Short mmCIF file of C-alpha atoms and ligand atoms in Angstrom, two decimals:
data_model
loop_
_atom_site.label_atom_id
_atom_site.label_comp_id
_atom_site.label_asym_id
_atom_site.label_seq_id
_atom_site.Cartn_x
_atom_site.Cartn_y
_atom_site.Cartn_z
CA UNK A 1389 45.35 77.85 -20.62
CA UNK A 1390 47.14 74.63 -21.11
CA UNK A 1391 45.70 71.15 -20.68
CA UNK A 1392 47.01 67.83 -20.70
CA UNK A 1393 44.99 65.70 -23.46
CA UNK A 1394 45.31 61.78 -23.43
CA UNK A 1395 45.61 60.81 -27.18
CA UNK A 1396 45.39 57.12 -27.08
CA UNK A 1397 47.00 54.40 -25.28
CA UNK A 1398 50.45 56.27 -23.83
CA UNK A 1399 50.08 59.01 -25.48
CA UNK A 1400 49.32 62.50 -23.74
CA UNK A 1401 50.04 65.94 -25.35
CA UNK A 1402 50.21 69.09 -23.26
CA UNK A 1403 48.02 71.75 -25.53
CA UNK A 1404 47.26 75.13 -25.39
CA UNK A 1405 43.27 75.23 -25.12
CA UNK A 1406 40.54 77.77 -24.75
CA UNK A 1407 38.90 77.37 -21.46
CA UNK A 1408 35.05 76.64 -20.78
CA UNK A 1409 32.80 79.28 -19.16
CA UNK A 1410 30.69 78.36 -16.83
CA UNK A 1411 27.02 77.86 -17.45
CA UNK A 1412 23.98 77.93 -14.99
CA UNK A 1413 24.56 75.78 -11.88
CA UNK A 1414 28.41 75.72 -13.26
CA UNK A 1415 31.93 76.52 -12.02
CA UNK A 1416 34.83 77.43 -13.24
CA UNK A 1417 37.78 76.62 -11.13
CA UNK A 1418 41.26 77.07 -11.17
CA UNK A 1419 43.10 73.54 -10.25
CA UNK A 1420 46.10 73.53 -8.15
CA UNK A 1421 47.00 69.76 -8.06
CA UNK A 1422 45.81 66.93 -9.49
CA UNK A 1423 46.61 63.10 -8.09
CA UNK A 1424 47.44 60.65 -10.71
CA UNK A 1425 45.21 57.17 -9.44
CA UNK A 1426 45.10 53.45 -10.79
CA UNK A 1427 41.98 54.68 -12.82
CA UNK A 1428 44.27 57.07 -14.76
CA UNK A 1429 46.70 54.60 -15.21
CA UNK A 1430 44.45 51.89 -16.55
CA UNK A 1431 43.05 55.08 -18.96
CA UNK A 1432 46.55 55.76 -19.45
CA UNK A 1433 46.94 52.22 -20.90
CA UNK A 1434 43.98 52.25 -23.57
CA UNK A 1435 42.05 49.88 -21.31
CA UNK A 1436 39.00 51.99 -20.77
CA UNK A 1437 38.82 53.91 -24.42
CA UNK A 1438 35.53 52.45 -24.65
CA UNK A 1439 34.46 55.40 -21.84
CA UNK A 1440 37.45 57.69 -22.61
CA UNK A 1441 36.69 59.38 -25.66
CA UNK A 1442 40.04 61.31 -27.07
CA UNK A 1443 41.47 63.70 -26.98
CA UNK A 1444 40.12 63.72 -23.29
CA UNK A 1445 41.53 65.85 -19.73
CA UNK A 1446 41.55 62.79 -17.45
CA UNK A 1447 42.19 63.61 -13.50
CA UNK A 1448 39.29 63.83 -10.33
CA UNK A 1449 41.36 63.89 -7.15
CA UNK A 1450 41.60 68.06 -7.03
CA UNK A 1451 42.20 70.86 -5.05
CA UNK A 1452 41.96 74.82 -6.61
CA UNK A 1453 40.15 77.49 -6.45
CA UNK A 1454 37.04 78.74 -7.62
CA UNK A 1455 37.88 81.33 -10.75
CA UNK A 1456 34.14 82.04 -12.31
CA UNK A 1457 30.41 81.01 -11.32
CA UNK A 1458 27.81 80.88 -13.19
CA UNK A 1459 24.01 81.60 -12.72
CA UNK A 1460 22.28 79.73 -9.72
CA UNK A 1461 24.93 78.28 -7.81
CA UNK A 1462 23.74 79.15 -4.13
CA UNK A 1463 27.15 80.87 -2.31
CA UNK A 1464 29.98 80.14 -4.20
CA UNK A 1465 32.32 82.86 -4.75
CA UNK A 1466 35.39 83.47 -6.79
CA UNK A 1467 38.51 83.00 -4.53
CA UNK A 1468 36.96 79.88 -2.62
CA UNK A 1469 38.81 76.95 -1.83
CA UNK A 1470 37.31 73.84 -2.93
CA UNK A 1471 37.77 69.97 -4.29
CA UNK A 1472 35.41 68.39 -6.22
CA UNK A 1473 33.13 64.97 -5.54
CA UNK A 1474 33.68 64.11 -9.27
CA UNK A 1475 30.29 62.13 -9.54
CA UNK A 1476 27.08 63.38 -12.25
CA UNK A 1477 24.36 60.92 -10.78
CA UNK A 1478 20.78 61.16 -13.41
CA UNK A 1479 18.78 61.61 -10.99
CA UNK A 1480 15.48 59.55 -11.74
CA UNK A 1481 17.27 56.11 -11.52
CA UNK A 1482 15.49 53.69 -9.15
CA UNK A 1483 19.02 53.74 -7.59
CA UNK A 1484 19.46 57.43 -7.14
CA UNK A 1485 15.00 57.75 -6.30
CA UNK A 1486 16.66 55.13 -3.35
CA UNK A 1487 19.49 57.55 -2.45
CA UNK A 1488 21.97 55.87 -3.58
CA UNK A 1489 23.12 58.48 -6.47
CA UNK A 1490 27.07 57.60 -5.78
CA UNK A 1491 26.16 54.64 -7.44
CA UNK A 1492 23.59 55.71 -9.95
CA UNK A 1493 23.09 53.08 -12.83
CA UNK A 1494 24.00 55.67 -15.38
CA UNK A 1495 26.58 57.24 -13.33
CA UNK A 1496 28.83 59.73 -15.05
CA UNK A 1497 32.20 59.88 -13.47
CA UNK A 1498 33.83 63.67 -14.09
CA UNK A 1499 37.55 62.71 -15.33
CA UNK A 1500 36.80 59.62 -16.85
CA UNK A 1501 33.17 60.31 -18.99
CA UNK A 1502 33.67 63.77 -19.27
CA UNK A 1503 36.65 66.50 -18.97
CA UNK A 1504 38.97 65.96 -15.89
CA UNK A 1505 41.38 67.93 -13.61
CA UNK A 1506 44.48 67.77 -15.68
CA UNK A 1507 44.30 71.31 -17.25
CA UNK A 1508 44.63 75.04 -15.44
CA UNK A 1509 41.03 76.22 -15.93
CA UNK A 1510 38.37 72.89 -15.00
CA UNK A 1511 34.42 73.74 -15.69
CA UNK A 1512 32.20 71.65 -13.08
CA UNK A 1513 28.57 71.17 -11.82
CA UNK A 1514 28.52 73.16 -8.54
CA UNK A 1515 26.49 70.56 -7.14
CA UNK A 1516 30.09 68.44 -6.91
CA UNK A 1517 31.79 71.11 -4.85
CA UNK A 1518 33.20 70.95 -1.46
CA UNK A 1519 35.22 73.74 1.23
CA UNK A 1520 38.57 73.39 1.68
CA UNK A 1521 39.34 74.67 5.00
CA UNK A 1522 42.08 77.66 4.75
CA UNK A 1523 44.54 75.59 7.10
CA UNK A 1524 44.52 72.60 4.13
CA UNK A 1525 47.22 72.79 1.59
CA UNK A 1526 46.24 72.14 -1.96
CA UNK A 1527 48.62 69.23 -1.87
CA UNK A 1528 46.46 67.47 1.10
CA UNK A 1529 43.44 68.52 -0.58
CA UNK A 1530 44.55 66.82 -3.60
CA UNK A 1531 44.02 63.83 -1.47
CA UNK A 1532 40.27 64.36 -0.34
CA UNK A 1533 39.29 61.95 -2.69
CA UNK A 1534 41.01 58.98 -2.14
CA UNK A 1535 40.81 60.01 1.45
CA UNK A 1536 37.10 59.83 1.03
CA UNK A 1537 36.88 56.33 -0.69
CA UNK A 1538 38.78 55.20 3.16
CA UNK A 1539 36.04 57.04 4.85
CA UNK A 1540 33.29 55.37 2.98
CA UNK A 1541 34.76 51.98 3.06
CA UNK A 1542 35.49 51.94 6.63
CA UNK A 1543 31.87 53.57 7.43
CA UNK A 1544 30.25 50.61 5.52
CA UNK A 1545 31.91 47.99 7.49
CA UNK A 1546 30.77 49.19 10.47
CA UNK A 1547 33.91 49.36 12.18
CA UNK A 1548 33.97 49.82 16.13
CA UNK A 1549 36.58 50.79 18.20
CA UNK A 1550 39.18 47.89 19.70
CA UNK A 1551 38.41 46.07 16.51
CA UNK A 1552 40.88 44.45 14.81
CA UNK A 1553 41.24 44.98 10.67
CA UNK A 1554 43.61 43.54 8.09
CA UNK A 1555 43.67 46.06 5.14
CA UNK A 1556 45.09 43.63 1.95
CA UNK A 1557 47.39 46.07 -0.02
CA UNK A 1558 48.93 49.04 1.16
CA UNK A 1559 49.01 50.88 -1.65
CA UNK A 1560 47.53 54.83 -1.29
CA UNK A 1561 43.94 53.24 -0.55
CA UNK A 1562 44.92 50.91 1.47
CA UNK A 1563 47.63 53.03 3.44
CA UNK A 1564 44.46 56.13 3.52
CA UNK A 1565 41.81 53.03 4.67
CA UNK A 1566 44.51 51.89 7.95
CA UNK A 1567 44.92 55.65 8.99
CA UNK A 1568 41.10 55.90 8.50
CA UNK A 1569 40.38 52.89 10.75
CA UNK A 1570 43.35 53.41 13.11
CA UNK A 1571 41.47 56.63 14.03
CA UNK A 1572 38.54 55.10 14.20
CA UNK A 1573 39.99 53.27 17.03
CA UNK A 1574 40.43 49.90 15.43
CA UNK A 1575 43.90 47.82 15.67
CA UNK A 1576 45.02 47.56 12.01
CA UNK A 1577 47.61 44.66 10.58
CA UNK A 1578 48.93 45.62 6.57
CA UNK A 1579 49.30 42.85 4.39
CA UNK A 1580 51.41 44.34 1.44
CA UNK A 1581 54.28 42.69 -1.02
CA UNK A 1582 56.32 46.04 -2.12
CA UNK A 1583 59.31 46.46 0.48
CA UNK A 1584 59.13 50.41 0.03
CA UNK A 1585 54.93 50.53 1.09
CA UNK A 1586 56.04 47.96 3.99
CA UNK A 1587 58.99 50.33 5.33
CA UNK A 1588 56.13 53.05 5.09
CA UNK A 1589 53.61 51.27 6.73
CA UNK A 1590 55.81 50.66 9.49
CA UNK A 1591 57.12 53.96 9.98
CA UNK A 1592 53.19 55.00 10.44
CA UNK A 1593 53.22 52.68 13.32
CA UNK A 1594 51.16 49.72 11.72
CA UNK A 1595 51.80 46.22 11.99
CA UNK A 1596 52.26 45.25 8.46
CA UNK A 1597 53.73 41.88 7.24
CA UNK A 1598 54.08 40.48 3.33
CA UNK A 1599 52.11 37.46 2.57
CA UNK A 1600 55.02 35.70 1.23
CA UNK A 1601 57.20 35.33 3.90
CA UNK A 1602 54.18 35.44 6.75
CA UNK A 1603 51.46 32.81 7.32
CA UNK A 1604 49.31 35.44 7.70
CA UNK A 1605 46.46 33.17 8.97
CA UNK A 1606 48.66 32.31 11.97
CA UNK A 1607 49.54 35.78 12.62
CA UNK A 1608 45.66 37.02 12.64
CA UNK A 1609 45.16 34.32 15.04
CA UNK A 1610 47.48 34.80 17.11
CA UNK A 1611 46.83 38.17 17.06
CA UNK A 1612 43.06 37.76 18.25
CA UNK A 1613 43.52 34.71 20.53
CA UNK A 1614 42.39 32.58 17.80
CA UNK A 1615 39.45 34.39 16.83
CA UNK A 1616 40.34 36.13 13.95
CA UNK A 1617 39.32 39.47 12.51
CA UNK A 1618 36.46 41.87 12.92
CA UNK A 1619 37.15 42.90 9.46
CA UNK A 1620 38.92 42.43 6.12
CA UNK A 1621 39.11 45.27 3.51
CA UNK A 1622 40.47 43.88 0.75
CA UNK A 1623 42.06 46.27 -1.33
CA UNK A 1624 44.94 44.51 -3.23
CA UNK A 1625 42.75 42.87 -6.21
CA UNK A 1626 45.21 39.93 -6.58
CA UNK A 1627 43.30 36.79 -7.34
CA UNK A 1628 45.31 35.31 -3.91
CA UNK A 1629 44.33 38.05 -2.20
CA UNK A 1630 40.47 36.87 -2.52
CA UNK A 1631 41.48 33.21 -1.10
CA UNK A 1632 42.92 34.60 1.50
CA UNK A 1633 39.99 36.92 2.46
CA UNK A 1634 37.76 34.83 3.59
CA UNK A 1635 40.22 32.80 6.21
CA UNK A 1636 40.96 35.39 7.85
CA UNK A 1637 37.76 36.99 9.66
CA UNK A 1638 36.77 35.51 12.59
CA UNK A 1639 32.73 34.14 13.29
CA UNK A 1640 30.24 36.83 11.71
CA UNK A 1641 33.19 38.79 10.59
CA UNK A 1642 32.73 41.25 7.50
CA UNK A 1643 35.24 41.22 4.14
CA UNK A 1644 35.00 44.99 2.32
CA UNK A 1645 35.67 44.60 -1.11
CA UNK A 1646 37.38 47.70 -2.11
CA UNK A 1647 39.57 46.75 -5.01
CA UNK A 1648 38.22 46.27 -8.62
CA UNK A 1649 38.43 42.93 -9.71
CA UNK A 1650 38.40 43.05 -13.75
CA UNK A 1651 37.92 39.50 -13.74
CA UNK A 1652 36.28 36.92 -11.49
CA UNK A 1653 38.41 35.30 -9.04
CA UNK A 1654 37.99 32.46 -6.94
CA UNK A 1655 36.55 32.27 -3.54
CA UNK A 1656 36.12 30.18 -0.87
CA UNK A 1657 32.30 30.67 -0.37
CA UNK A 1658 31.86 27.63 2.36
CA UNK A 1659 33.52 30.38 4.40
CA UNK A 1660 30.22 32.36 4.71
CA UNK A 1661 28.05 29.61 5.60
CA UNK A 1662 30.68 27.86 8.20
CA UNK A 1663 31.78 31.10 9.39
CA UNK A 1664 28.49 33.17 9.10
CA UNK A 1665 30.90 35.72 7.05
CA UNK A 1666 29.27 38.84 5.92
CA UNK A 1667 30.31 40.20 2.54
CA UNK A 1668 30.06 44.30 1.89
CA UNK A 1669 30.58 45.92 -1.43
CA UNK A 1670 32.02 49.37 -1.53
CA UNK A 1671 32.18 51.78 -4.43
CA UNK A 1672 33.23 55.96 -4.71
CA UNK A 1673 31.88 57.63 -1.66
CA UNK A 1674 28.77 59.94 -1.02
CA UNK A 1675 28.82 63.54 0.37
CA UNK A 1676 29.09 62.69 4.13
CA UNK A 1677 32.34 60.96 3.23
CA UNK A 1678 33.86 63.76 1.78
CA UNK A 1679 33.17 65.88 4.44
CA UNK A 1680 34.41 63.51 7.28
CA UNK A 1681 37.37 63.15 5.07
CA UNK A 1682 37.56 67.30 5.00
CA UNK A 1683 37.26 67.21 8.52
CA UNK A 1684 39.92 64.23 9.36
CA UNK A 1685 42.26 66.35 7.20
CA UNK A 1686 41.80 69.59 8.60
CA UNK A 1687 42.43 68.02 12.19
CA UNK A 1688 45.85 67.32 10.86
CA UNK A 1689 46.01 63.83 13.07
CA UNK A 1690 46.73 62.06 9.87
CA UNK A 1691 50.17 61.96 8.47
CA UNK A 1692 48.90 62.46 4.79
CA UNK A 1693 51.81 64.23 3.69
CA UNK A 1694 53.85 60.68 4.28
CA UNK A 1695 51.42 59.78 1.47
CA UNK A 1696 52.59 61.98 -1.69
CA UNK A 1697 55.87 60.48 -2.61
CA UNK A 1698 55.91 63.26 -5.43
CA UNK A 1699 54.67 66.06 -6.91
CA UNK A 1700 55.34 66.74 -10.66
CA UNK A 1701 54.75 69.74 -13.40
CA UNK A 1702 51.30 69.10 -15.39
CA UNK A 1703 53.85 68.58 -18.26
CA UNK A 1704 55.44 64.86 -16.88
CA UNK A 1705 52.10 63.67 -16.15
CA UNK A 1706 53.65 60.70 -18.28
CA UNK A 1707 56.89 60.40 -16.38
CA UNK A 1708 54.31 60.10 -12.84
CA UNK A 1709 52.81 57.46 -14.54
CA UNK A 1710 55.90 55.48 -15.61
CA UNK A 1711 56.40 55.80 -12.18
CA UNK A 1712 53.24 54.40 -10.73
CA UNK A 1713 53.91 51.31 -13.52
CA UNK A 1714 57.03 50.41 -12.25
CA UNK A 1715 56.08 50.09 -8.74
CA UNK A 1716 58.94 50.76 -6.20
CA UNK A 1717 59.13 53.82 -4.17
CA UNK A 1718 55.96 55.25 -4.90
CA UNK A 1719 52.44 55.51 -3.09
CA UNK A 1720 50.55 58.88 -4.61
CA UNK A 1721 51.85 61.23 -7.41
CA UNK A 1722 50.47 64.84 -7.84
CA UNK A 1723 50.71 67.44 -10.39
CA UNK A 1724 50.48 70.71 -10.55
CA UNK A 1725 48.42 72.18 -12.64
CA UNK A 1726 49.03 75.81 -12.38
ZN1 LIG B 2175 40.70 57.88 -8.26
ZN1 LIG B 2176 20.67 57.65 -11.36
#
């Protein structure tokens, strides 16, 4: 079966490997696509080779279907249809004992501390399985992860309908996080630089402005009669990005930190005591996300397909993330895997 191996910063080599058979409470599963994220790309870079131990499959937004079980893993079958929550939680962490294993605090994530996606044959825990429905292509199921992070994110801030949200960055999170909270009833306003993820945005009928030519303060305000917003998800990780947060919400209003901020950036904490602002932290997504993002899927009432800008062979996995680098016309790349 072949496999695509990262080497080292830039480098990954398509190789002919000998596949792992599953062992107790293990699958085997045969992937159909694979979604290149901004975790892969920062792997792709050399800036996480102190997890990434090479040669390494990287990939964990999946669809395929199952090819082998092992012993004890309840009713999986061959032939099923499945994508994979790719999160190995310990266990007996005072986190996980609190039920929080998505964010265990020796969390293994499947694609980035162990073998990923990016090869034909992909062993697994059967504990991180999930159905496909028959009527989701393996394309859309390819996107039940990211789709999942939305979920969670928009679950945690509590959003009600008639709300009104500003999602910062409308990249593939960001877009996935509007359609999330559009659905969930909310009135959604994009804040995104890239002309091509604008155009997008506004073709999926969102208000959605860029920053630099838009006092977007004004434009929240005037948007809520002057209160401001229920909710900020901030998803962009620009250092402006977090100044702007916090003067945009209106009294009591909640900022979601989505995006992963490698280094600390300034904010305007007066905000939360003038404003009695509410902060919420947001990381992965646990099993009830997956399966409302299964669901949402399945109902077909989100345009996800408007999502995938393109689908590659496993073999220019480099090319899709050349791609991704250079910005432009692209939201999320797939490959296929088999
Ligand atoms: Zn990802
Ligand atoms: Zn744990």
């Amino acid at each position: 079966m072949k496999a695509a191996l990262y080497l080292g910063r830039e480098s990954i080599s398509m190789r002919d490997c000998v596949s792992v058979p599953p062992g107790p409470a293990q699958v085997q599963l045969r992937v159909s696509h694979c979604g290149l994220c901004g975790t892969d790309l920062h792997i792709f870079h050399g800036k996480m080779d102190h997890r990434v131990r090479t040669p390494q499959v990287i990939g964990h937004e999946m669809s395929g279907v199952i090819e082998a079980v092992g012993g004890n893993t309840d009713s999986w079958k061959p032939g099923d249809r499945v994508t994979v929550r790719p999160l190995d939680p310990c266990g007996h962490c005072p986190a996980c004992l609190a039920g929080h294993s998505h964010i265990c605090m020796n969390l293994k994530f499947i694609g980035i501390d162990s073998p990923g996606a990016m090869q034909t044959l992909w062993t697994v825990p059967a504990h991180t399985l999930h159905r496909l429905p028959s009527n989701l292509s393996f394309e859309t199921g390819a996107l039940i992860e990211p789709l999942s992070v939305a979920c969670h994110d928009v679950r945690l801030a509590e959003l009600k309908p008639g709300e009104f949200a500003v999602v910062q960055g409308g990249g593939p999170i960001g877009m996935l996080i509007a359609l999330v909270a559009r659905h969930a009833g909310a009135r959604v306003l994009i804040s995104e630089v890239n002309p091509f993820r604008l155009k997008l945005a506004h073709e999926l009928g969102f208000e959605a402005v860029d920053p630099h030519d838009t006092d977007l303060v004004a434009r929240v305000n005037s948007e809520t009669g002057g209160a401001g917003a229920d909710v900020v998800f901030e998803v962009s990780g620009v250092p402006a990005a977090a100044e702007m947060m916090t003067r945009l919400p209106r009294t009591r209003g909640r900022i979601v930190i989505v995006a992963i901020y490698p280094q600390p950036a300034p904010v305007t904490l007066f905000q939360f005591f003038w404003r009695e602002l509410k902060l919420i932290g947001t990381r992965v997504y646990e099993p009830q996300d997956f399966e409302q993002a299964i669901a949402l899927a399945a109902s077909g009432t989100l345009p996800l397909d408007r999502i995938i800008t393109r689908v590659l062979p496993l073999e220019s996995l480099a090319s899709g993330f050349y791609d991704m680098e250079r910005g432009g016309e692209v939201m999320k790349v797939l490959v296929r895997c088999s």
